Short mmCIF file of C-alpha atoms and ligand atoms in Angstrom, two decimals:
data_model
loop_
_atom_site.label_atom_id
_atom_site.label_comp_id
_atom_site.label_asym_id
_atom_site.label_seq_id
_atom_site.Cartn_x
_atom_site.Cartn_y
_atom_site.Cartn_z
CA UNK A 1 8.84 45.48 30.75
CA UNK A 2 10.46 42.38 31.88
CA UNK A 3 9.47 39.02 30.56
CA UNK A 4 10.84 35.43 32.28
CA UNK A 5 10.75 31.94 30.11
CA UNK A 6 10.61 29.22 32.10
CA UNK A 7 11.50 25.67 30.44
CA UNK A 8 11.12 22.72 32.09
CA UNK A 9 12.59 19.30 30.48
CA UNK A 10 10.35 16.47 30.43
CA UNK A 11 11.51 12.96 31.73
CA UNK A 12 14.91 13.55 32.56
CA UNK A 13 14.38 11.41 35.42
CA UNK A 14 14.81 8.42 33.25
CA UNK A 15 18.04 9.53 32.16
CA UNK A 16 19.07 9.53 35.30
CA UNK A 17 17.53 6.17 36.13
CA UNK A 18 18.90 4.36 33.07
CA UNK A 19 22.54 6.41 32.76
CA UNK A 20 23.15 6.87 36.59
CA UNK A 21 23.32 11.07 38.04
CA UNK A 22 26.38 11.82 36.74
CA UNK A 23 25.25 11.49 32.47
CA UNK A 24 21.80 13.67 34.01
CA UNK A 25 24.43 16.52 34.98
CA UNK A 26 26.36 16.20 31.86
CA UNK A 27 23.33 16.72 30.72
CA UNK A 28 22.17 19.47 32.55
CA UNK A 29 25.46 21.56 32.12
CA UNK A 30 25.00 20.88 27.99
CA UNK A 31 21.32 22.01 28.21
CA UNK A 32 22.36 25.06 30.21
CA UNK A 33 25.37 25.68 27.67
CA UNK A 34 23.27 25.50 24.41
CA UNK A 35 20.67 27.90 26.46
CA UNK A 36 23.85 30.25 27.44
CA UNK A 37 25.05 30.30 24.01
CA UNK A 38 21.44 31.34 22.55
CA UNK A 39 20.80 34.65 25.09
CA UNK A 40 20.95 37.98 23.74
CA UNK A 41 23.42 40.40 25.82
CA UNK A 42 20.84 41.59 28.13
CA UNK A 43 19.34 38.25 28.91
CA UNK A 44 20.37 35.91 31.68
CA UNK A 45 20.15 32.68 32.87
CA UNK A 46 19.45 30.19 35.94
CA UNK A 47 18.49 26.78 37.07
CA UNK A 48 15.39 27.14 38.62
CA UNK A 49 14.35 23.58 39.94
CA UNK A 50 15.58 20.58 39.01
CA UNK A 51 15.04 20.05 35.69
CA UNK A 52 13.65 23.37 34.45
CA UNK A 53 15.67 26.44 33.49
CA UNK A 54 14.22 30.22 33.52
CA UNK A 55 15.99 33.05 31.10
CA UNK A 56 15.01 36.77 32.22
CA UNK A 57 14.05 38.56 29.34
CA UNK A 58 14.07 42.44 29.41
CA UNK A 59 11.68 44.06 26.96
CA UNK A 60 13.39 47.49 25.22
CA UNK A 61 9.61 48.72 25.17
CA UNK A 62 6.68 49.74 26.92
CA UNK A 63 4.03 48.35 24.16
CA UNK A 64 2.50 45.24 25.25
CA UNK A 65 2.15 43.57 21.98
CA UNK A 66 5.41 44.16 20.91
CA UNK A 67 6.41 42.87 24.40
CA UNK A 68 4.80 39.66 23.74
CA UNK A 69 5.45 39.07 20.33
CA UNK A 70 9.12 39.58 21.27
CA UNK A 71 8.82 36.95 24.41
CA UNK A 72 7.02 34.66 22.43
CA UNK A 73 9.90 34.82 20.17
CA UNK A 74 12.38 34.43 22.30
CA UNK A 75 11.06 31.52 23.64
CA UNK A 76 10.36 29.82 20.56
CA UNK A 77 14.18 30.73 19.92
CA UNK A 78 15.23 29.08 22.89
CA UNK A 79 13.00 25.97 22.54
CA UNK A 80 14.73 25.76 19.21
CA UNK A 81 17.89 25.70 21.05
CA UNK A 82 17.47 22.53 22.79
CA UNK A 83 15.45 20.66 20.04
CA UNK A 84 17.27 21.06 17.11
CA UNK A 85 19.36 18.46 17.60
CA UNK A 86 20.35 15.86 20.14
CA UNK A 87 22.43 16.12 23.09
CA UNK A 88 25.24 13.32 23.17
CA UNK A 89 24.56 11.03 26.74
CA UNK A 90 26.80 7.76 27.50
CA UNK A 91 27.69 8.02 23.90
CA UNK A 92 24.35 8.00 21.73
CA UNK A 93 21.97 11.12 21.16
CA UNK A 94 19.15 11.69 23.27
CA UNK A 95 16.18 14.12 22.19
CA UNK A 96 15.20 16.30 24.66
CA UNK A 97 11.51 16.71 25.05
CA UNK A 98 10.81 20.52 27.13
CA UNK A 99 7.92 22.90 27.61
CA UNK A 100 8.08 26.61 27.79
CA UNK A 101 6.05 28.92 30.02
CA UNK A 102 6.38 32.73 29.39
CA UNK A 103 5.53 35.61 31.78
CA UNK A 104 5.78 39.18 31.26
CA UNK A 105 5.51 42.16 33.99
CA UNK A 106 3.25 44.37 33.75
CA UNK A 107 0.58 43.23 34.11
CA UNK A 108 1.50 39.30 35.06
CA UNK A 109 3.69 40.71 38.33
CA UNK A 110 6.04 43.09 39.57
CA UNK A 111 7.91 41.02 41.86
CA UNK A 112 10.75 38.73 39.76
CA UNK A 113 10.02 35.75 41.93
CA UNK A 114 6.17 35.62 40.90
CA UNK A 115 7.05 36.25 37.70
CA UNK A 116 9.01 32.81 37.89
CA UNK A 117 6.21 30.81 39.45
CA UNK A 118 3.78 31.67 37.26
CA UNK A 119 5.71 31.00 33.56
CA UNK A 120 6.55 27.87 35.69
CA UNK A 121 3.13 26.71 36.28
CA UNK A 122 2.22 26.83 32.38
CA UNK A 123 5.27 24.73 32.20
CA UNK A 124 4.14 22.25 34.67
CA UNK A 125 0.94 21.88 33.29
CA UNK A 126 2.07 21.16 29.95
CA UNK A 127 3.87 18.51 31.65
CA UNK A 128 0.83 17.17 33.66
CA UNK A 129 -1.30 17.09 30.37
CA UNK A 130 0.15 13.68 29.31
CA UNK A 131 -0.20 11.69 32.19
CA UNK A 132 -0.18 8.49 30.61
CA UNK A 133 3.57 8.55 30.07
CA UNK A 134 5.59 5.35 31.31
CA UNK A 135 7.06 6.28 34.60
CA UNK A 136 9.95 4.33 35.04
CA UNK A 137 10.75 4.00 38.67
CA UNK A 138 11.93 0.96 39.12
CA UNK A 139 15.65 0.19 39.22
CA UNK A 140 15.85 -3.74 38.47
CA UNK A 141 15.23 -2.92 34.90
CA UNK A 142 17.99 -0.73 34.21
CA UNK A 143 19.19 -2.21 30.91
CA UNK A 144 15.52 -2.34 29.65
CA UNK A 145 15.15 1.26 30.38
CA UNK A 146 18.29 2.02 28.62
CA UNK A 147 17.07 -0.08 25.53
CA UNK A 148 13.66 1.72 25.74
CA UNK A 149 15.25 5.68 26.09
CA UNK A 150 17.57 4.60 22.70
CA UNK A 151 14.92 3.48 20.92
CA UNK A 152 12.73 6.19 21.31
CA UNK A 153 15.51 9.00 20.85
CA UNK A 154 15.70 6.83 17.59
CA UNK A 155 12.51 6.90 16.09
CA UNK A 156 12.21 10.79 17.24
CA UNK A 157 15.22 11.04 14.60
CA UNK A 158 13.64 9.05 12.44
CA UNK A 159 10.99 10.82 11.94
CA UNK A 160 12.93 13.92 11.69
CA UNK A 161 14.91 12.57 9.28
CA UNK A 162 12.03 11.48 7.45
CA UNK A 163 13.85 7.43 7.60
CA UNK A 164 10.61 5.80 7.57
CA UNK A 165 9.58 4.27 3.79
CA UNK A 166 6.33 3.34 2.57
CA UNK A 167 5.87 -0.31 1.23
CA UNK A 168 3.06 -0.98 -1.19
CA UNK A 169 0.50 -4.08 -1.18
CA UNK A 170 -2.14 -4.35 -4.26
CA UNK A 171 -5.91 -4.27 -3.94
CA UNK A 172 -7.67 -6.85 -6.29
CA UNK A 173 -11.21 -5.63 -7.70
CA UNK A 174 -13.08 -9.29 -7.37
CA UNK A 175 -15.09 -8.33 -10.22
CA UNK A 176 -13.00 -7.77 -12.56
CA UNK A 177 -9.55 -9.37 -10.84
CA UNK A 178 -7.82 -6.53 -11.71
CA UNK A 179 -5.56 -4.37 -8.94
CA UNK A 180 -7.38 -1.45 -8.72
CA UNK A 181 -5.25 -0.28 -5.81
CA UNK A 182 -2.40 -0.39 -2.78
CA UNK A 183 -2.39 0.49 0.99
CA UNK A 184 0.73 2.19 1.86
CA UNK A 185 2.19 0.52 5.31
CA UNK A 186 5.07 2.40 6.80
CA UNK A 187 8.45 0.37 7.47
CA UNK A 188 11.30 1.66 9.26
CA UNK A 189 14.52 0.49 8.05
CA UNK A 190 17.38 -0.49 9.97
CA UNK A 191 21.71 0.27 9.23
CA UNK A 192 24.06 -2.77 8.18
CA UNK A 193 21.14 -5.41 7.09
CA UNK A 194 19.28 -5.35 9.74
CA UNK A 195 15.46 -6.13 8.81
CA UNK A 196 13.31 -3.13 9.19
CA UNK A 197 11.31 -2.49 12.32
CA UNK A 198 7.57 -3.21 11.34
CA UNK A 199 4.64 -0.79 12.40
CA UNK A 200 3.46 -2.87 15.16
CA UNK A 201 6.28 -1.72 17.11
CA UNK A 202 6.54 1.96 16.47
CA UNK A 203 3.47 3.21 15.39
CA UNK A 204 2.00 2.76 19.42
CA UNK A 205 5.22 4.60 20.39
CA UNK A 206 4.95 6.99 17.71
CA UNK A 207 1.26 8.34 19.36
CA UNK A 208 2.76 7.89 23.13
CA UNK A 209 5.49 10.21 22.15
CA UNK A 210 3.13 12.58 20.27
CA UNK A 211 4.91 12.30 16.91
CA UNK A 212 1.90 10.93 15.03
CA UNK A 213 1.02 13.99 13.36
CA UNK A 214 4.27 14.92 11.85
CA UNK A 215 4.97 10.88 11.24
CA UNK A 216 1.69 10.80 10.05
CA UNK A 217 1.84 13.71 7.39
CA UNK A 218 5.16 12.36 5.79
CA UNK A 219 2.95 8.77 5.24
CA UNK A 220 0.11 10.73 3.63
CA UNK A 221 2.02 13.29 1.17
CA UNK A 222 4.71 10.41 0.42
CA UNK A 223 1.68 8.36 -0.86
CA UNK A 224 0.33 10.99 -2.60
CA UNK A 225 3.26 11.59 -4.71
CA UNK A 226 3.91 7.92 -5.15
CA UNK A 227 0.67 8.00 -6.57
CA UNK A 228 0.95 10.58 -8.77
CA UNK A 229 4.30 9.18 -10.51
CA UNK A 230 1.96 5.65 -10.89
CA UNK A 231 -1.13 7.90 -12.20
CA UNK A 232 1.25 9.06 -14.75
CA UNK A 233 1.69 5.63 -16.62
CA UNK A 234 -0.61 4.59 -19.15
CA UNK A 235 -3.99 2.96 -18.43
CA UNK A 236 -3.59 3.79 -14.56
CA UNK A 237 -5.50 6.82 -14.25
CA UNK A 238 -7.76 5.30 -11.60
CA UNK A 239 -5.55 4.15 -9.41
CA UNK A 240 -5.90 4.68 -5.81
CA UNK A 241 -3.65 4.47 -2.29
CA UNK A 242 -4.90 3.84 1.19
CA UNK A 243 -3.44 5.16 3.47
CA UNK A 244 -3.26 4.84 7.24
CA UNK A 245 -4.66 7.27 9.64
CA UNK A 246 -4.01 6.82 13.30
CA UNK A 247 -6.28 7.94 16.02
CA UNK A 248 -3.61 10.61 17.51
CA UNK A 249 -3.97 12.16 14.17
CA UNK A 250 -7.89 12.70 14.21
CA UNK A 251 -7.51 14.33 17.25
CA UNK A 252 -6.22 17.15 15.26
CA UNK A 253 -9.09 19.91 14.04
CA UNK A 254 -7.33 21.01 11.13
CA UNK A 255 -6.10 17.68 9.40
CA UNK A 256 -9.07 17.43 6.76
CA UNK A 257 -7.40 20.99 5.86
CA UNK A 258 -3.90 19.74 6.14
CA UNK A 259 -4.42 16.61 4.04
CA UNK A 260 -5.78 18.46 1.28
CA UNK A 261 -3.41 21.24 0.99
CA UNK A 262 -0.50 18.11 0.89
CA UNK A 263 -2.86 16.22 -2.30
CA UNK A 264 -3.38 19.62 -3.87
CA UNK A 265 0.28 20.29 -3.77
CA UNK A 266 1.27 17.14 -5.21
CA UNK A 267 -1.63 17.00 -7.91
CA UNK A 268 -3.46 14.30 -6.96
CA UNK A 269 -7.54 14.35 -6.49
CA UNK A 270 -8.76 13.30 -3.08
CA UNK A 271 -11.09 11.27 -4.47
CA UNK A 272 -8.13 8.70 -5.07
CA UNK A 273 -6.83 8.53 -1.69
CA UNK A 274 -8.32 6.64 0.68
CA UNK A 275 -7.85 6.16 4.37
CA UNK A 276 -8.33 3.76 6.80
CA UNK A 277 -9.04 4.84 10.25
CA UNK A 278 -9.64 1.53 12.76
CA UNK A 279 -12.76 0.87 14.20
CA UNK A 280 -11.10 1.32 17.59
CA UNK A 281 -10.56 4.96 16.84
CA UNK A 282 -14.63 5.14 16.97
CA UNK A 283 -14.51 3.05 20.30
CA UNK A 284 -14.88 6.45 22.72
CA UNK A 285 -16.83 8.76 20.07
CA UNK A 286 -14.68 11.88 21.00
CA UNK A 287 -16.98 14.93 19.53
CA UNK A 288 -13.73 15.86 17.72
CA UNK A 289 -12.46 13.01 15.92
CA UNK A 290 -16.37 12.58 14.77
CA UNK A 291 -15.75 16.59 13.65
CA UNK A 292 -12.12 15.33 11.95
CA UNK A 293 -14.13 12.29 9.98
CA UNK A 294 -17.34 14.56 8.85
CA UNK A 295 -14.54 17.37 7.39
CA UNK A 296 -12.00 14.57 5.71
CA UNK A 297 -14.72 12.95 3.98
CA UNK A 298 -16.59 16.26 3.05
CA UNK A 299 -12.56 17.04 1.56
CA UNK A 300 -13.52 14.17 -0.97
CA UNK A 301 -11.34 11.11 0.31
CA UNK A 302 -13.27 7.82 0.86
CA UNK A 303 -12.84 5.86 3.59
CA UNK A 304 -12.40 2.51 4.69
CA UNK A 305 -13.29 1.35 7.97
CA UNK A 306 -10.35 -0.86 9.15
CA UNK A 307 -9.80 -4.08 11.20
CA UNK A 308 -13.65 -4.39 10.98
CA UNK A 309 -15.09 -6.84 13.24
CA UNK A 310 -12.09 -6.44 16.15
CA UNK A 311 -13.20 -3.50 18.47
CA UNK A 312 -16.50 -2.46 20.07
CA UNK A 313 -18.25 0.30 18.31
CA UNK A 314 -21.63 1.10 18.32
CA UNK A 315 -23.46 -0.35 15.19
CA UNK A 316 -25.79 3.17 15.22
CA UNK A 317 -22.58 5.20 15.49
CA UNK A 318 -20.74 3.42 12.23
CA UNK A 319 -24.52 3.48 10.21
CA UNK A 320 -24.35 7.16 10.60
CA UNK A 321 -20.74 7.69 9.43
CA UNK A 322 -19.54 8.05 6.19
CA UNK A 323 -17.93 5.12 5.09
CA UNK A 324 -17.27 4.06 1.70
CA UNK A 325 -15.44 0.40 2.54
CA UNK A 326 -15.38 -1.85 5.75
CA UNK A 327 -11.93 -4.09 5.75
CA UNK A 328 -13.41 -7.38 7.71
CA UNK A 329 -10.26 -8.11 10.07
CA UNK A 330 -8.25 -11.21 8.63
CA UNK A 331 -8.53 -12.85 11.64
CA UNK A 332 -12.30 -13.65 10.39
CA UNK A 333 -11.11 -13.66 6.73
CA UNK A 334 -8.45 -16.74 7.72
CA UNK A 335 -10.85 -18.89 9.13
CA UNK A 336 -12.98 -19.18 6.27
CA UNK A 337 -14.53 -21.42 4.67
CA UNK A 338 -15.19 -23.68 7.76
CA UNK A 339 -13.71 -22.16 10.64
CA UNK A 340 -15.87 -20.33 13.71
CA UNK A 341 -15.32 -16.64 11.57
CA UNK A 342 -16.61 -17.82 8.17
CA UNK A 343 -20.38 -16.83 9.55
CA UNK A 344 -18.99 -13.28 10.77
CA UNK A 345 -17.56 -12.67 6.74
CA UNK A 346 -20.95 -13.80 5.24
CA UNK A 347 -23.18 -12.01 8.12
CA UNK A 348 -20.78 -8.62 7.69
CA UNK A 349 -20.97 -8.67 3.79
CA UNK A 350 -24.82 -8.82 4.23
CA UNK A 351 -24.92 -5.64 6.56
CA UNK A 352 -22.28 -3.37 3.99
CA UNK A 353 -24.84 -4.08 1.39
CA UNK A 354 -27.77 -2.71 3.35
CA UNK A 355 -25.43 -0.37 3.96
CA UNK A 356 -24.60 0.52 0.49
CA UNK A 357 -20.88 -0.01 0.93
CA UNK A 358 -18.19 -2.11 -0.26
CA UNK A 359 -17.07 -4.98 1.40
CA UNK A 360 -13.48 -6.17 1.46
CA UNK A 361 -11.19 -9.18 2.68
CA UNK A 362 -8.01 -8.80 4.28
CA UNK A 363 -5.27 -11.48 4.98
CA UNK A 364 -6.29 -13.09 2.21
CA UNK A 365 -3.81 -15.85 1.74
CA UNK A 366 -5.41 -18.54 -0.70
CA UNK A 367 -8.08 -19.41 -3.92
CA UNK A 368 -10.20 -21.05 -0.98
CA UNK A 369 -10.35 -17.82 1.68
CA UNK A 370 -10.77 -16.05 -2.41
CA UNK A 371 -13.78 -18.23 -3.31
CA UNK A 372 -15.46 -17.62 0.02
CA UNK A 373 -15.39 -13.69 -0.30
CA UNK A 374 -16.79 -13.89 -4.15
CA UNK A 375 -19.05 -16.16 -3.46
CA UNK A 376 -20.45 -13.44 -0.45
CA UNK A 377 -20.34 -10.29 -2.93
CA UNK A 378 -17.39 -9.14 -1.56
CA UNK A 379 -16.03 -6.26 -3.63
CA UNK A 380 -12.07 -6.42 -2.96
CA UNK A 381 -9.74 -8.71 -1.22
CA UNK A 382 -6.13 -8.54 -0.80
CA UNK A 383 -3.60 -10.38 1.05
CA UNK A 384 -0.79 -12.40 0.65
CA UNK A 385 -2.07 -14.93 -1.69
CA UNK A 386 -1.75 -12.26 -4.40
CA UNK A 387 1.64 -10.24 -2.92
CA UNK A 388 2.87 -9.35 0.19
CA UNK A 389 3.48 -5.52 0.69
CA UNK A 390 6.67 -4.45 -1.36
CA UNK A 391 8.70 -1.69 -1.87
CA UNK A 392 7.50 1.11 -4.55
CA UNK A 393 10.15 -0.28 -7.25
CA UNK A 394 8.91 -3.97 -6.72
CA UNK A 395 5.32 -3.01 -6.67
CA UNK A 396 6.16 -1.46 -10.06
CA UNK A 397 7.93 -4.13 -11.57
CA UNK A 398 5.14 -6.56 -10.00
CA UNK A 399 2.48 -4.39 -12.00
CA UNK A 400 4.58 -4.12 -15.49
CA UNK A 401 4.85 -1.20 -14.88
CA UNK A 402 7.90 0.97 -15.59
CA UNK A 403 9.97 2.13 -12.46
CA UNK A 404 10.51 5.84 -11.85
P1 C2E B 501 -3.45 -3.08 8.81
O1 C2E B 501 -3.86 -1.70 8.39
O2 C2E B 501 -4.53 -4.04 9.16
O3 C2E B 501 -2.53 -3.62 7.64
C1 C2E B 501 -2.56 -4.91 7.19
C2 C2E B 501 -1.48 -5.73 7.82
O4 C2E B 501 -1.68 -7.09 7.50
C3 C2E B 501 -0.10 -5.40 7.27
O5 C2E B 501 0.84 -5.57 8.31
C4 C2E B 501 0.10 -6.45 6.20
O6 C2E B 501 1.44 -6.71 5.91
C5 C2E B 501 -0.58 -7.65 6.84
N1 C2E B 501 -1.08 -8.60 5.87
C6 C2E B 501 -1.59 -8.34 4.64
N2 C2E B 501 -1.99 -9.45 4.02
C7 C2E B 501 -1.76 -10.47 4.89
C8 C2E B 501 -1.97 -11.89 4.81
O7 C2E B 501 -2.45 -12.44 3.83
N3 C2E B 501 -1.62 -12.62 5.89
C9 C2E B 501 -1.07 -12.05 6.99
N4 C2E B 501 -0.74 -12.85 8.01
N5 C2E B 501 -0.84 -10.71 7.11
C10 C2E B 501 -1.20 -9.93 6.04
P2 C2E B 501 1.90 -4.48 8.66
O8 C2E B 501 2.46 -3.87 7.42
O9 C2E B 501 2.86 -5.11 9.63
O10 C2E B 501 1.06 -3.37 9.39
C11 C2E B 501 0.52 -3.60 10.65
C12 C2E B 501 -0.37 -2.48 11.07
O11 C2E B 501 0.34 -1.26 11.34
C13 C2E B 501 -1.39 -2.09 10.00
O12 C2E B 501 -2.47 -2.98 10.07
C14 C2E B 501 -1.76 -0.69 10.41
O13 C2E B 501 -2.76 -0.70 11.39
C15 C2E B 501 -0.49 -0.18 11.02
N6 C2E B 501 0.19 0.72 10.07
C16 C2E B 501 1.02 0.43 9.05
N7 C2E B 501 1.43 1.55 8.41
C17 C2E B 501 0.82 2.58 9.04
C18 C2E B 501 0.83 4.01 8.87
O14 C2E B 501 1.48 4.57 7.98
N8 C2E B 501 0.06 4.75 9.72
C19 C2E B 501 -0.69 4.16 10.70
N9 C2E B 501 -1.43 4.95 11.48
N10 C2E B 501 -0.71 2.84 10.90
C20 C2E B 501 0.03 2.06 10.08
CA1 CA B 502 -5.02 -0.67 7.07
CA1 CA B 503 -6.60 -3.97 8.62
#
């Protein structure tokens, strides 16, 4: 038995674009090297196309399983190669981003060159699955590019590195004015006092470069234990996080099983976790992120329907969902009392009670945008007029708490 892997690097093109042929070579020749230096004696090694690589794998046995379960090995081995750390171009460190195709003969062909085409094609269609990639074709913009390739090698590494920190803003119970709880908002921060890079910017590039899920995770079980060291103080046994949850991420079937493996782990109950997923997540009502809602809420963690009021969703679709809290947008929330969005804060508190779920205010930023939301039965605000979001330490110190 023979096996080939074919891997084929994803968006090299831009390095060539933004670095000129010469660093894409470089390149090449390093990728090839690392590949080289990974084969077992019997393997080899060629360029098969431009930017894809194929190793020939002999298989010491006849047994198909054990043929694939050795291929599949392999390749994972030599994926590893490449992606376990950076490759140095024009003097900074570049992720590479590849797919593998395997092919074994028997049964998938006799002939070699076959063999290549078709562990190729899975290759290329892993490729062709994310379409929506920036192509970057044109050459005016060549320093933009270059800007744009650094930064996202950056925040791949970041995320590897687990760089990104969680900052902390209290939620105020109306009733009772108390903080009852904090949404955890993700910061990334910079060397040599530079100001951290703010989610707007990398969260979008975060799901384009499919790193949600893992970036995603480290938000969630960081919360959780920041949680559980808060939990621990006296009197705070109630206290809840909110956490984040991007669409990317409820595209994935298993993260209601995920998420509470993490809060079991760390020893906090789901029940004090809650997450926000953004009405525009709802906007397309993909059959699985529906599924991923239905199973995270049947896990036990509320959840909070965020930037309410901003996107397009079907009133029917969010009545049937399980909801515990709408966040009305600040945008509507800052324009209160007077303003064009003070009718869309009293008419949306009037629907979550029908609804039988809380209402809360975000951005707020003074006693008169406070006054407005008490005086419409709104169940929580927060905003800056009580903190902005702050690092765990502050957010202890804020709290009289101790700091752990
Ligand atoms: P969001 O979930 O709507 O978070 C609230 C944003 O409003 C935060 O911005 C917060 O700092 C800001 N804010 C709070 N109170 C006020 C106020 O009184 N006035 C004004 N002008 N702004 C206020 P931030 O931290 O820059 O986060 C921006 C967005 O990035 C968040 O919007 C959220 O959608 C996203 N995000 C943050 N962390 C994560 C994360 O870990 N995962 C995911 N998926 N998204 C995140
Ligand atoms: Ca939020
Ligand atoms: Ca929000």
């Amino acid at each position: 038995v023979t096996g080939i892997v074919s891997l084929h690097f994803r968006r090299l093109d831009r390095v060539d674009q933004a670095f000129g042929i010469e660093a894409l070579n470089q390149l090449l020749n390093d990728i090839g090297e690392r590949l080289g230096n990974r084969l077992e004696a019997n393997e080899s090694l060629a360029r098969s196309h431009e930017h894809t690589f194929a190793a020939l794998i002999p298989v010491g046995t006849d047994e198909a399983d054990d043929a694939d379960r050795h291929l599949m090995a392999r390749a994972h081995a030599l994926v590893a190669a490449v992606t376990e750390a950076g490759f140095e171009v024009a003097g900074d460190t570049l992720q590479v981003q590849v797919y593998a195709g395997v092919a074994r003969a028997p049964p998938d062909s006799r002939d070699a060159q076959e063999l290549v085409l078709r562990a190729e094609e899975v290759t290329q269609r892993g490729a062709n699955s994310d379409t929506e990639l920036v192509r970057w074709a044109d050459h005016t913009i060549k320093p933009a590019q270059r800007q744009q390739i650094k930064f996202e090698s950056k925040l791949q590494r970041a995320v590897t590195e687990r760089e990104l920190v969680l900052h902390y803003q209290p939620i105020v119970d109306l009733a009772s004015g108390e903080v009852v709880g904090a949404e955890a908002l993700a910061r990334w921060p910079q060397p040599d006092g530079q100001a951290p890079i703010g989610p707007d910017h990398f969260i979008p590039l975060a799901e384009e470069l499919g790193l949600m899920g893992r970036l995603g995770a480290q938000v969630f079980e960081d919360a959780c234990r920041q949680l559980h060291r808060w939990q621990a103080h006296p009197g705070n046994a109630a206290f809840w996080v909110s956490v984040n949850v991007a669409p990317a991420q409820l595209r994935d079937p298993d993260i209601a099983d995920h998420f509470s493996a993490i809060a079991r782990e760390v020893g906090v109950s789901p029940a004090h976790v809650k997450l926000e997923i953004t009405e525009s997540a709802l906007e397309h009502g993909l059959d699985e992120v529906i599924h991923a809602i239905d199973a995270l809420a049947a896990a036990g963690f509320p959840l909070a329907l965020d930037d309410f009021g901003t996107g397009y969703s079907s009133l029917r679709r969010l009545i049937d969902m399980p909801f515990n809290i709408i966040k009305v947008d600040r945008s509507f929330v800052s324009q209160t009392p007077d303003g064009r969005g003070a009718g869309v804060v009293a008419s949306l508190s009037q629907l979550s009670s029908h609804l039988h779920i809380h209402a809360l205010g975000e951005g707020v930023e003074n006693a008169v945008h406070e006054a407005f939301l008490r005086a419409n039965n709104y169940r929580f605000a927060q905003g800056y007029y009580y903190a902005k979001p702050m690092a765990a330490a502050d957010f202890a110190t804020w709290s009289g708490w101790p700091t752990d």
